[in-house]
Amino acid sequence: MAPALVVARRELAGYFATPVAYVFIVIFLVLAGALTFTLGGFFSRGQADLQPFFSFIPWLFLFLVPALTMRLWAEERRLGTIELLLTLPLPQWQAVLGKFLAAWAFCGIALALTFPLWITVNALGDPDNGVILAGYVGCLLVAGAYLAVGSALSALTRNQVIAFVLAVALCFLFAAAGSPVVTEFLSVRIPVLAEVARALSVADRFNGFTRGVIGARDLVFFASFIGFFLFLNAVVLDHRKAD
Amino acid sequence: MAALIEIERLTKRFGGFTAVDDVSFAVDRGEVLGFLGPNGAGKSTTMRMLAGFMPPTAGTARICGADVVARPVAAKRSLGFLPEGAPTYPEMTVTGFLGFAARIRGFRGSELHDRVANAMLLTQLEGVRLQPIETLSKGFKRRVGLAQALLHDPPVLVLDEPTDGLDPNQKHEVRDLIRRMAPQKAIVISTHILEEVGAVCTRAIIIARGRVVVDAPPSVLEREGQSLDDVFRALTLGPPPADGAAREAA
């Protein structure tokens, strides 16, 4: 097993050893369900798909994922275990990757537990399960993108509240970058940036997945987005290990 | 063959503050080096740089010939490190924690099991093996950290205050353990308990304001007609002695 997977395994077990995991999963499921059935109009739409559920995911993760990542490195600093972890014989990027993978797997578990929604649409109608699968892949990628951002910011500060607020703000920037409010404003003032904003928008990319389209360009976007922020995480960690 | 630990002109600055200033020494197999100094003298910073946790501002440190900056993983493989305060993951059990460290070090299957069992035997942890670390007393926590450092039987041991928080019996046991391992290893321990230096160390370095002020066997220090206590106070309280004066005192 690669050292990154050893770290990931320990981290994941750590989530479930504390109430963090259970609180996160319960709140996520309650909010996702409530939003889907009330604001999303799951029944009144009269369509057998998970569109109402998927449409809330980027906004729900916007708050829940930073809550998960704010402690990633800040907690290691508080306990002093960062000194232990980074003096074990593993390359630093493997420690960064391991922590990320654990948090990502945890988000995957939370998403998998929304399966009753999937059962419901299949019982009520005849949905396109391929589209639903693509939507879930999109959800996982959005979670990964936010996790990478949050993890890098957690390495930047030892204060968990600051890590949370900064992560929400930055994730919001990437989520809202493609929204009409932002792009229309930018296209009037700085047309070049409007294109950039649309290209960097996590929510825009995600919409493709919920329509059932898994585009190579979108996959490359998410992979490089996550890769970039994990790289940033490793660099920040290298410079601020002991602070 | 070069010494197992080689430190050359190691320096660490934090902004305008120089925590470690041009420190050089080497530790060979069979030596137990006692690293002494008042709080804030730069002991932990030196050890952190040696363990590859903090990059030095200037100078180099090598463990078994591997530079800690250029070849960090190779250097860390030969090193057992007990960080200051013996940090551990509180929610893990003792075996879980040691198993994690062993897995990172590449041990698998029955060897992993044997390594963990042996480390717990050496540090007398079998009685609490399935307890979460957060429920243990300070002395046990320290020994869990020590067990983690001994797990892979490394040629180099760097222990930051290994006996802090232990009761007199446990202190005695840890010193015994260090003495038993000494012939095969190069060991650096930091401490501010001076009697410990006489008890286990073959050599003592006193560091004050980031500089080495004395490097000598403890017996030589005491032979000056003073107790270690007096030597320590004389060297670390007054104004920093000039380089030549320090060598003479040593």
CSV table of C-alpha atoms in Angstrom, one decimal:
chain,number,residue,atom,x,y,z
A,1,MET,CA,0.0,0.0,0.0
A,2,ALA,CA,1.4,3.4,-0.9
A,3,PRO,CA,2.0,5.7,2.0
A,4,ALA,CA,-0.7,8.0,0.8
A,5,LEU,CA,-3.2,5.2,1.2
A,6,VAL,CA,-1.9,4.4,4.7
A,7,VAL,CA,-2.5,8.1,5.7
A,8,ALA,CA,-5.9,8.1,4.0
A,9,ARG,CA,-7.0,5.0,5.9
A,10,ARG,CA,-5.9,6.5,9.2
A,11,GLU,CA,-7.7,9.7,8.5
A,12,LEU,CA,-10.9,8.1,7.4
A,13,ALA,CA,-10.9,6.0,10.6
A,14,GLY,CA,-10.3,9.2,12.5
A,15,TYR,CA,-13.5,10.8,11.1
A,16,PHE,CA,-15.6,7.9,12.3
A,17,ALA,CA,-13.8,7.8,15.7
A,18,THR,CA,-15.3,11.3,16.5
A,19,PRO,CA,-18.8,12.7,16.2
A,20,VAL,CA,-17.6,14.8,13.2
A,21,ALA,CA,-18.5,12.1,10.7
A,22,TYR,CA,-22.0,11.4,12.0
A,23,VAL,CA,-22.9,15.1,12.4
A,24,PHE,CA,-21.7,15.8,8.9
A,25,ILE,CA,-23.6,12.9,7.3
A,26,VAL,CA,-26.8,13.5,9.2
A,27,ILE,CA,-26.9,17.2,8.5
A,28,PHE,CA,-26.0,16.6,4.8
A,29,LEU,CA,-28.7,14.1,4.3
A,30,VAL,CA,-31.4,16.2,6.1
A,31,LEU,CA,-30.5,19.3,4.2
A,32,ALA,CA,-30.2,17.5,0.8
A,33,GLY,CA,-33.5,15.8,1.4
A,34,ALA,CA,-35.3,18.9,2.7
A,35,LEU,CA,-34.1,21.1,-0.2
A,36,THR,CA,-34.9,18.5,-2.8
A,37,PHE,CA,-38.5,18.0,-1.7
A,38,THR,CA,-39.4,21.6,-0.7
A,39,LEU,CA,-37.5,24.2,-2.8
A,40,GLY,CA,-36.6,21.6,-5.5
A,41,GLY,CA,-40.3,20.6,-6.0
A,42,PHE,CA,-39.3,16.9,-6.4
A,43,PHE,CA,-42.9,15.8,-6.7
A,44,SER,CA,-44.7,18.7,-8.2
A,45,ARG,CA,-42.3,18.8,-11.2
A,46,GLY,CA,-43.8,15.5,-12.3
A,47,GLN,CA,-40.4,14.3,-13.8
A,48,ALA,CA,-38.6,11.1,-12.7
A,49,ASP,CA,-35.1,12.5,-12.3
A,50,LEU,CA,-32.7,13.8,-9.6
A,51,GLN,CA,-32.3,17.3,-11.1
A,52,PRO,CA,-33.7,19.1,-8.1
A,53,PHE,CA,-31.3,17.2,-5.8
A,54,PHE,CA,-28.3,17.8,-8.0
A,55,SER,CA,-29.0,21.5,-8.4
A,56,PHE,CA,-28.5,22.1,-4.7
A,57,ILE,CA,-25.3,20.1,-4.3
A,58,PRO,CA,-22.8,22.8,-5.2
A,59,TRP,CA,-24.4,25.2,-2.7
A,60,LEU,CA,-24.7,22.6,0.0
A,61,PHE,CA,-21.1,21.5,-0.4
A,62,LEU,CA,-20.1,25.1,-0.3
A,63,PHE,CA,-20.7,25.2,3.4
A,64,LEU,CA,-20.3,21.5,4.4
A,65,VAL,CA,-17.0,20.8,2.6
A,66,PRO,CA,-15.1,23.7,4.2
A,67,ALA,CA,-16.4,22.5,7.6
A,68,LEU,CA,-14.7,19.2,6.8
A,69,THR,CA,-11.4,20.7,5.5
A,70,MET,CA,-10.9,23.4,8.1
A,71,ARG,CA,-9.4,21.0,10.5
A,72,LEU,CA,-7.3,19.0,8.1
A,73,TRP,CA,-4.0,20.6,8.8
A,74,ALA,CA,-5.0,23.0,11.5
A,75,GLU,CA,-5.8,20.1,13.8
A,76,GLU,CA,-2.4,18.4,13.1
A,77,ARG,CA,-0.8,21.7,14.1
A,78,ARG,CA,-2.8,22.0,17.2
A,79,LEU,CA,-2.0,18.5,18.4
A,80,GLY,CA,1.6,18.8,17.2
A,81,THR,CA,1.1,15.6,15.2
A,82,ILE,CA,2.2,17.4,12.0
A,83,GLU,CA,5.7,17.1,13.4
A,84,LEU,CA,5.3,13.4,13.7
A,85,LEU,CA,3.6,12.9,10.3
A,86,LEU,CA,6.1,14.9,8.4
A,87,THR,CA,9.1,13.2,10.0
A,88,LEU,CA,7.9,9.8,9.0
A,89,PRO,CA,9.6,8.5,5.9
A,90,LEU,CA,7.0,9.5,3.3
A,91,PRO,CA,7.3,12.2,0.6
A,92,GLN,CA,5.3,15.3,1.7
A,93,TRP,CA,3.0,15.2,-1.3
A,94,GLN,CA,1.9,11.7,-0.3
A,95,ALA,CA,0.7,13.1,3.1
A,96,VAL,CA,-1.2,15.8,1.3
A,97,LEU,CA,-2.7,13.3,-1.1
A,98,GLY,CA,-3.6,10.9,1.7
A,99,LYS,CA,-5.5,13.5,3.6
A,100,PHE,CA,-7.3,14.7,0.5
A,101,LEU,CA,-8.3,11.1,-0.5
A,102,ALA,CA,-9.7,10.4,2.9
A,103,ALA,CA,-11.9,13.5,2.9
A,104,TRP,CA,-12.9,12.7,-0.7
A,105,ALA,CA,-13.8,9.1,0.2
A,106,PHE,CA,-15.8,10.5,3.1
A,107,CYS,CA,-17.8,12.8,0.8
A,108,GLY,CA,-18.3,9.8,-1.4
A,109,ILE,CA,-19.8,7.9,1.5
A,110,ALA,CA,-22.1,10.8,2.3
A,111,LEU,CA,-23.3,11.0,-1.3
A,112,ALA,CA,-23.8,7.2,-1.5
A,113,LEU,CA,-26.1,7.5,1.5
A,114,THR,CA,-28.5,9.6,-0.6
A,115,PHE,CA,-29.4,6.3,-2.4
A,116,PRO,CA,-33.1,6.4,-1.1
A,117,LEU,CA,-33.6,9.3,-3.5
A,118,TRP,CA,-32.5,7.2,-6.3
A,119,ILE,CA,-34.7,4.3,-5.2
A,120,THR,CA,-37.6,6.8,-5.0
A,121,VAL,CA,-37.3,8.0,-8.5
A,122,ASN,CA,-36.9,4.5,-9.8
A,123,ALA,CA,-40.0,3.4,-7.9
A,124,LEU,CA,-42.1,6.4,-9.1
A,125,GLY,CA,-41.1,6.4,-12.7
A,126,ASP,CA,-38.6,5.4,-15.3
A,127,PRO,CA,-35.6,7.7,-15.0
A,128,ASP,CA,-32.5,7.6,-17.2
A,129,ASN,CA,-30.0,6.0,-14.7
A,130,GLY,CA,-27.1,6.9,-16.9
A,131,VAL,CA,-27.9,10.6,-16.4
A,132,ILE,CA,-28.2,10.1,-12.6
A,133,LEU,CA,-24.8,8.3,-12.5
A,134,ALA,CA,-23.2,11.2,-14.4
A,135,GLY,CA,-24.8,13.6,-12.0
A,136,TYR,CA,-23.3,11.7,-9.0
A,137,VAL,CA,-19.9,11.7,-10.7
A,138,GLY,CA,-20.3,15.5,-11.1
A,139,CYS,CA,-21.2,15.8,-7.4
A,140,LEU,CA,-18.1,13.9,-6.4
A,141,LEU,CA,-15.9,16.1,-8.6
A,142,VAL,CA,-17.4,19.3,-7.1
A,143,ALA,CA,-16.7,17.9,-3.7
A,144,GLY,CA,-13.1,17.2,-4.8
A,145,ALA,CA,-12.6,20.7,-6.1
A,146,TYR,CA,-13.9,22.3,-2.9
A,147,LEU,CA,-11.9,19.9,-0.8
A,148,ALA,CA,-8.7,20.8,-2.6
A,149,VAL,CA,-9.3,24.5,-2.1
A,150,GLY,CA,-10.2,24.0,1.6
A,151,SER,CA,-7.3,21.7,2.3
A,152,ALA,CA,-4.8,24.3,0.9
A,153,LEU,CA,-6.3,27.0,3.0
A,154,SER,CA,-6.2,24.9,6.1
A,155,ALA,CA,-2.5,24.5,5.6
A,156,LEU,CA,-2.2,28.3,5.4
A,157,THR,CA,-3.6,29.1,8.9
A,158,ARG,CA,-3.7,27.4,12.2
A,159,ASN,CA,-7.0,29.1,13.0
A,160,GLN,CA,-9.9,26.8,12.0
A,161,VAL,CA,-12.4,29.6,11.8
A,162,ILE,CA,-10.2,31.6,9.4
A,163,ALA,CA,-9.7,28.4,7.4
A,164,PHE,CA,-13.4,27.9,7.2
A,165,VAL,CA,-14.4,31.4,6.2
A,166,LEU,CA,-11.6,31.7,3.6
A,167,ALA,CA,-12.6,28.3,2.1
A,168,VAL,CA,-16.3,29.2,1.9
A,169,ALA,CA,-15.4,32.6,0.2
A,170,LEU,CA,-13.0,31.1,-2.3
A,171,CYS,CA,-15.3,28.1,-3.1
A,172,PHE,CA,-18.2,30.6,-3.6
A,173,LEU,CA,-16.0,32.5,-6.0
A,174,PHE,CA,-15.5,29.4,-8.1
A,175,ALA,CA,-19.1,28.4,-7.8
A,176,ALA,CA,-20.6,31.7,-8.7
A,177,ALA,CA,-18.1,32.7,-11.4
A,178,GLY,CA,-20.3,31.3,-14.2
A,179,SER,CA,-23.6,32.7,-12.9
A,180,PRO,CA,-25.3,35.4,-15.1
A,181,VAL,CA,-24.8,38.1,-12.4
A,182,VAL,CA,-21.0,37.8,-12.6
A,183,THR,CA,-20.5,37.1,-16.3
A,184,GLU,CA,-22.9,39.8,-17.4
A,185,PHE,CA,-21.3,42.3,-15.1
A,186,LEU,CA,-17.8,41.3,-16.4
A,187,SER,CA,-18.8,41.2,-20.1
A,188,VAL,CA,-19.9,44.8,-19.9
A,189,ARG,CA,-16.8,46.0,-18.0
A,190,ILE,CA,-13.9,43.6,-18.7
A,191,PRO,CA,-15.0,41.2,-21.5
A,192,VAL,CA,-11.8,39.1,-21.4
A,193,LEU,CA,-12.4,38.2,-17.7
A,194,ALA,CA,-16.0,37.1,-18.4
A,195,GLU,CA,-14.7,34.3,-20.5
A,196,VAL,CA,-12.1,33.4,-17.9
A,197,ALA,CA,-14.8,33.4,-15.2
A,198,ARG,CA,-17.0,31.1,-17.2
A,199,ALA,CA,-14.2,28.8,-17.8
A,200,LEU,CA,-13.3,28.6,-14.2
A,201,SER,CA,-16.8,28.1,-12.9
A,202,VAL,CA,-17.2,24.9,-11.0
A,203,ALA,CA,-21.0,25.2,-11.0
A,204,ASP,CA,-21.1,25.6,-14.9
A,205,ARG,CA,-19.0,22.5,-15.4
A,206,PHE,CA,-21.2,20.6,-13.0
A,207,ASN,CA,-24.3,21.4,-14.9
A,208,GLY,CA,-23.0,19.4,-17.8
A,209,PHE,CA,-22.8,16.4,-15.6
A,210,THR,CA,-26.3,16.7,-14.4
A,211,ARG,CA,-27.6,16.7,-17.9
A,212,GLY,CA,-25.8,13.4,-18.4
A,213,VAL,CA,-22.8,14.6,-20.3
A,214,ILE,CA,-19.4,13.6,-19.1
A,215,GLY,CA,-17.1,15.7,-21.2
A,216,ALA,CA,-13.4,15.1,-21.5
A,217,ARG,CA,-12.7,18.8,-21.1
A,218,ASP,CA,-14.7,19.0,-17.9
A,219,LEU,CA,-12.8,16.0,-16.5
A,220,VAL,CA,-9.5,17.6,-17.4
A,221,PHE,CA,-10.8,20.8,-15.8
A,222,PHE,CA,-11.6,19.1,-12.5
A,223,ALA,CA,-8.4,17.0,-12.5
A,224,SER,CA,-6.2,20.1,-13.0
A,225,PHE,CA,-8.2,22.2,-10.6
A,226,ILE,CA,-7.7,19.6,-7.8
A,227,GLY,CA,-4.1,19.0,-8.8
A,228,PHE,CA,-3.3,22.7,-8.7
A,229,PHE,CA,-4.8,23.2,-5.3
A,230,LEU,CA,-3.1,20.1,-3.8
A,231,PHE,CA,0.2,21.3,-5.3
A,232,LEU,CA,-0.5,24.7,-3.6
A,233,ASN,CA,-1.2,22.8,-0.4
A,234,ALA,CA,2.2,21.0,-0.5
A,235,VAL,CA,4.0,24.3,-1.2
A,236,VAL,CA,2.2,26.1,1.6
A,237,LEU,CA,2.9,23.3,4.0
A,238,ASP,CA,6.6,23.3,3.1
A,239,HIS,CA,6.9,27.0,4.0
A,240,ARG,CA,4.6,27.1,7.1
A,241,LYS,CA,5.1,23.7,8.7
A,242,ALA,CA,6.1,24.9,12.1
A,243,ASP,CA,4.2,28.2,12.5
B,1,MET,CA,33.1,5.8,7.8
B,2,ALA,CA,31.5,9.1,8.5
B,3,ALA,CA,29.5,9.6,11.7
B,4,LEU,CA,25.8,8.6,11.8
B,5,ILE,CA,24.8,12.1,12.6
B,6,GLU,CA,26.6,15.0,11.0
B,7,ILE,CA,25.6,18.6,11.6
B,8,GLU,CA,27.6,21.4,9.9
B,9,ARG,CA,27.2,25.1,10.6
B,10,LEU,CA,23.4,24.7,11.1
B,11,THR,CA,21.6,28.0,11.4
B,12,LYS,CA,17.9,28.9,11.7
B,13,ARG,CA,16.6,32.4,11.7
B,14,PHE,CA,12.9,33.4,12.3
B,15,GLY,CA,12.7,36.9,10.9
B,16,GLY,CA,15.4,38.8,12.7
B,17,PHE,CA,15.7,36.3,15.5
B,18,THR,CA,18.4,33.7,15.2
B,19,ALA,CA,17.2,30.6,17.1
B,20,VAL,CA,20.1,28.3,16.1
B,21,ASP,CA,23.4,30.0,15.3
B,22,ASP,CA,26.2,28.1,13.4
B,23,VAL,CA,25.9,24.8,15.3
B,24,SER,CA,28.2,21.9,14.3
B,25,PHE,CA,28.7,18.5,15.8
B,26,ALA,CA,28.8,14.8,14.8
B,27,VAL,CA,27.5,11.8,16.7
B,28,ASP,CA,28.9,8.4,16.1
B,29,ARG,CA,27.6,4.9,16.8
B,30,GLY,CA,27.9,4.1,20.5
B,31,GLU,CA,27.5,7.7,21.6
B,32,VAL,CA,24.7,9.2,23.6
B,33,LEU,CA,24.7,12.9,23.3
B,34,GLY,CA,23.0,14.9,25.9
B,35,PHE,CA,21.7,18.2,24.5
B,36,LEU,CA,21.3,20.7,27.3
B,37,GLY,CA,20.3,24.3,27.5
B,38,PRO,CA,17.7,26.6,29.1
B,39,ASN,CA,14.2,26.8,27.5
B,40,GLY,CA,14.3,28.6,24.2
B,41,ALA,CA,18.0,28.0,23.7
B,42,GLY,CA,17.4,26.3,20.4
B,43,LYS,CA,17.4,22.6,21.4
B,44,SER,CA,14.1,21.7,19.8
B,45,THR,CA,14.7,23.8,16.7
B,46,THR,CA,18.0,22.0,16.1
B,47,MET,CA,16.3,18.6,16.6
B,48,ARG,CA,13.5,19.6,14.2
B,49,MET,CA,16.0,20.5,11.6
B,50,LEU,CA,17.9,17.3,12.1
B,51,ALA,CA,14.6,15.3,11.8
B,52,GLY,CA,13.8,17.1,8.5
B,53,PHE,CA,10.8,18.9,9.8
B,54,MET,CA,12.2,22.4,9.5
B,55,PRO,CA,14.4,23.5,6.7
B,56,PRO,CA,17.6,25.1,7.9
B,57,THR,CA,18.3,28.7,6.9
B,58,ALA,CA,21.9,27.7,6.4
B,59,GLY,CA,24.2,24.7,6.9
B,60,THR,CA,23.5,21.0,6.5
B,61,ALA,CA,22.5,18.0,8.5
B,62,ARG,CA,23.1,14.4,7.5
B,63,ILE,CA,21.7,11.2,8.9
B,64,CYS,CA,23.7,8.1,7.9
B,65,GLY,CA,25.1,10.1,5.0
B,66,ALA,CA,21.7,11.3,3.7
B,67,ASP,CA,21.2,15.0,3.6
B,68,VAL,CA,17.9,15.8,5.4
B,69,VAL,CA,17.0,18.5,2.8
B,70,ALA,CA,18.2,16.8,-0.4
B,71,ARG,CA,17.2,13.2,0.5
B,72,PRO,CA,14.5,13.6,3.2
B,73,VAL,CA,12.9,10.2,2.9
B,74,ALA,CA,16.2,8.3,3.0
B,75,ALA,CA,17.3,10.3,6.0
B,76,LYS,CA,14.0,9.7,7.8
B,77,ARG,CA,14.1,6.0,7.2
B,78,SER,CA,17.3,5.7,9.4
B,79,LEU,CA,15.8,8.0,12.1
B,80,GLY,CA,13.6,7.4,15.1
B,81,PHE,CA,12.3,10.8,16.3
B,82,LEU,CA,10.4,11.7,19.4
B,83,PRO,CA,9.1,15.2,18.8
B,84,GLU,CA,8.8,17.7,21.7
B,85,GLY,CA,5.7,16.9,23.8
B,86,ALA,CA,5.4,13.4,22.2
B,87,PRO,CA,2.4,14.2,20.0
B,88,THR,CA,0.1,11.3,19.1
B,89,TYR,CA,-3.4,11.0,17.5
B,90,PRO,CA,-5.6,11.0,20.6
B,91,GLU,CA,-8.5,9.0,19.2
B,92,MET,CA,-6.3,6.0,18.1
B,93,THR,CA,-5.5,3.0,20.3
B,94,VAL,CA,-1.9,2.3,21.1
B,95,THR,CA,-1.7,-0.6,18.7
B,96,GLY,CA,-3.6,1.3,16.0
B,97,PHE,CA,-1.2,4.2,16.3
B,98,LEU,CA,2.0,2.1,16.3
B,99,GLY,CA,0.5,0.0,13.4
B,100,PHE,CA,0.0,3.2,11.4
B,101,ALA,CA,3.6,4.3,11.9
B,102,ALA,CA,4.8,0.8,11.0
B,103,ARG,CA,2.7,0.7,7.9
B,104,ILE,CA,4.1,4.1,6.8
B,105,ARG,CA,7.6,2.6,7.3
B,106,GLY,CA,6.7,-0.2,4.9
B,107,PHE,CA,6.2,-3.1,7.4
B,108,ARG,CA,3.4,-5.6,6.5
B,109,GLY,CA,1.8,-8.8,7.8
B,110,SER,CA,3.5,-10.7,10.6
B,111,GLU,CA,6.6,-8.5,10.5
B,112,LEU,CA,4.3,-5.5,11.2
B,113,HIS,CA,2.8,-7.4,14.1
B,114,ASP,CA,6.1,-8.4,15.5
B,115,ARG,CA,7.6,-4.8,15.3
B,116,VAL,CA,4.6,-3.3,17.1
B,117,ALA,CA,4.6,-6.1,19.7
B,118,ASN,CA,8.4,-5.6,20.3
B,119,ALA,CA,8.1,-1.8,20.6
B,120,MET,CA,5.3,-2.2,23.1
B,121,LEU,CA,7.4,-4.7,25.0
B,122,LEU,CA,10.4,-2.4,25.2
B,123,THR,CA,8.4,0.5,26.5
B,124,GLN,CA,6.0,-1.6,28.7
B,125,LEU,CA,2.8,-0.7,26.9
B,126,GLU,CA,1.2,-4.1,26.6
B,127,GLY,CA,-1.2,-3.4,29.4
B,128,VAL,CA,-2.8,-0.5,27.6
B,129,ARG,CA,-2.5,-1.8,24.0
B,130,LEU,CA,-6.2,-1.4,23.1
B,131,GLN,CA,-6.8,1.8,25.0
B,132,PRO,CA,-7.4,5.1,23.1
B,133,ILE,CA,-4.3,7.2,23.6
B,134,GLU,CA,-6.4,10.2,24.9
B,135,THR,CA,-7.4,8.1,28.0
B,136,LEU,CA,-3.8,7.4,29.0
B,137,SER,CA,-1.7,9.3,31.6
B,138,LYS,CA,1.1,11.6,30.6
B,139,GLY,CA,3.8,9.0,31.2
B,140,PHE,CA,2.1,6.4,29.0
B,141,LYS,CA,1.6,9.0,26.2
B,142,ARG,CA,5.3,9.7,26.3
B,143,ARG,CA,6.1,6.0,26.1
B,144,VAL,CA,3.8,5.6,23.1
B,145,GLY,CA,5.8,8.3,21.3
B,146,LEU,CA,9.0,6.5,22.3
B,147,ALA,CA,7.7,3.2,21.0
B,148,GLN,CA,6.9,4.9,17.7
B,149,ALA,CA,10.5,6.1,17.5
B,150,LEU,CA,11.9,2.6,18.3
B,151,LEU,CA,9.6,0.6,16.1
B,152,HIS,CA,12.0,0.1,13.1
B,153,ASP,CA,15.1,-0.3,15.3
B,154,PRO,CA,16.8,2.8,13.6
B,155,PRO,CA,20.5,3.4,13.7
B,156,VAL,CA,19.8,7.0,14.8
B,157,LEU,CA,17.6,8.1,17.6
B,158,VAL,CA,16.7,11.8,18.3
B,159,LEU,CA,14.6,12.1,21.4
B,160,ASP,CA,13.3,15.5,22.6
B,161,GLU,CA,12.8,15.2,26.4
B,162,PRO,CA,12.2,11.5,26.5
B,163,THR,CA,11.7,11.3,30.2
B,164,ASP,CA,9.5,14.5,30.7
B,165,GLY,CA,6.4,13.6,32.6
B,166,LEU,CA,7.5,10.1,33.7
B,167,ASP,CA,7.6,9.1,37.4
B,168,PRO,CA,11.0,8.1,38.9
B,169,ASN,CA,10.5,4.4,38.2
B,170,GLN,CA,9.6,5.0,34.6
B,171,LYS,CA,12.5,7.5,34.2
B,172,HIS,CA,14.8,4.8,35.4
B,173,GLU,CA,13.4,2.3,32.9
B,174,VAL,CA,13.7,4.6,30.0
B,175,ARG,CA,17.3,5.5,30.9
B,176,ASP,CA,18.0,1.7,31.2
B,177,LEU,CA,16.5,1.2,27.8
B,178,ILE,CA,18.7,4.0,26.3
B,179,ARG,CA,21.8,2.6,27.9
B,180,ARG,CA,21.0,-0.9,26.5
B,181,MET,CA,20.5,0.4,22.9
B,182,ALA,CA,23.5,2.8,23.1
B,183,PRO,CA,26.2,0.5,21.7
B,184,GLN,CA,24.4,0.0,18.4
B,185,LYS,CA,23.1,3.4,17.8
B,186,ALA,CA,23.8,7.1,17.7
B,187,ILE,CA,21.5,8.8,20.2
B,188,VAL,CA,20.7,12.4,20.8
B,189,ILE,CA,18.5,13.3,23.8
B,190,SER,CA,17.5,16.7,24.9
B,191,THR,CA,16.8,17.3,28.5
B,192,HIS,CA,16.9,19.9,31.2
B,193,ILE,CA,17.4,17.3,34.0
B,194,LEU,CA,21.1,17.5,34.6
B,195,GLU,CA,21.4,14.3,36.6
B,196,GLU,CA,20.2,12.5,33.5
B,197,VAL,CA,23.2,13.6,31.6
B,198,GLY,CA,25.5,12.0,34.1
B,199,ALA,CA,23.3,8.8,34.1
B,200,VAL,CA,23.1,8.0,30.4
B,201,CYS,CA,25.1,10.4,28.3
B,202,THR,CA,28.7,9.8,27.0
B,203,ARG,CA,28.9,13.4,25.9
B,204,ALA,CA,27.1,16.7,26.6
B,205,ILE,CA,26.6,19.7,24.5
B,206,ILE,CA,25.3,22.8,26.3
B,207,ILE,CA,23.6,25.3,24.0
B,208,ALA,CA,22.7,28.9,25.0
B,209,ARG,CA,21.2,31.6,22.7
B,210,GLY,CA,21.5,29.2,19.8
B,211,ARG,CA,25.2,28.6,20.1
B,212,VAL,CA,27.2,25.7,21.4
B,213,VAL,CA,29.0,26.8,24.5
B,214,VAL,CA,30.3,23.4,25.7
B,215,ASP,CA,31.0,20.1,24.0
B,216,ALA,CA,32.6,17.6,26.4
B,217,PRO,CA,31.9,14.3,28.3
B,218,PRO,CA,29.9,14.9,31.5
B,219,SER,CA,32.8,13.6,33.6
B,220,VAL,CA,35.1,16.3,32.3
B,221,LEU,CA,32.5,18.9,33.0
B,222,GLU,CA,32.2,17.8,36.6
B,223,ARG,CA,35.9,17.4,37.1
B,224,GLU,CA,36.3,21.2,36.9
B,225,GLY,CA,35.5,21.0,40.6
B,226,GLN,CA,31.9,22.1,40.2
B,227,SER,CA,28.7,20.2,39.9
B,228,LEU,CA,27.0,20.0,36.5
B,229,ASP,CA,24.4,22.4,37.9
B,230,ASP,CA,27.0,25.1,38.5
B,231,VAL,CA,28.6,24.6,35.1
B,232,PHE,CA,25.2,24.9,33.5
B,233,ARG,CA,24.3,28.0,35.3
B,234,ALA,CA,27.7,29.7,34.8
B,235,LEU,CA,27.6,29.0,31.1
B,236,THR,CA,24.0,29.8,30.3
B,237,LEU,CA,23.2,32.7,32.6
B,238,GLY,CA,25.9,35.3,32.1
B,239,PRO,CA,26.8,37.2,28.9
B,240,PRO,CA,27.6,34.8,26.0
B,241,PRO,CA,31.2,33.8,26.3
B,242,ALA,CA,33.5,34.3,23.3
B,243,ASP,CA,34.3,31.3,21.2
B,244,GLY,CA,37.8,30.8,22.6
B,245,ALA,CA,36.6,31.0,26.2
B,246,ALA,CA,34.0,28.4,25.6
B,247,ARG,CA,36.6,25.9,24.2
B,248,GLU,CA,38.8,26.5,27.2
B,249,ALA,CA,36.0,25.8,29.6
B,250,ALA,CA,35.4,22.6,27.7
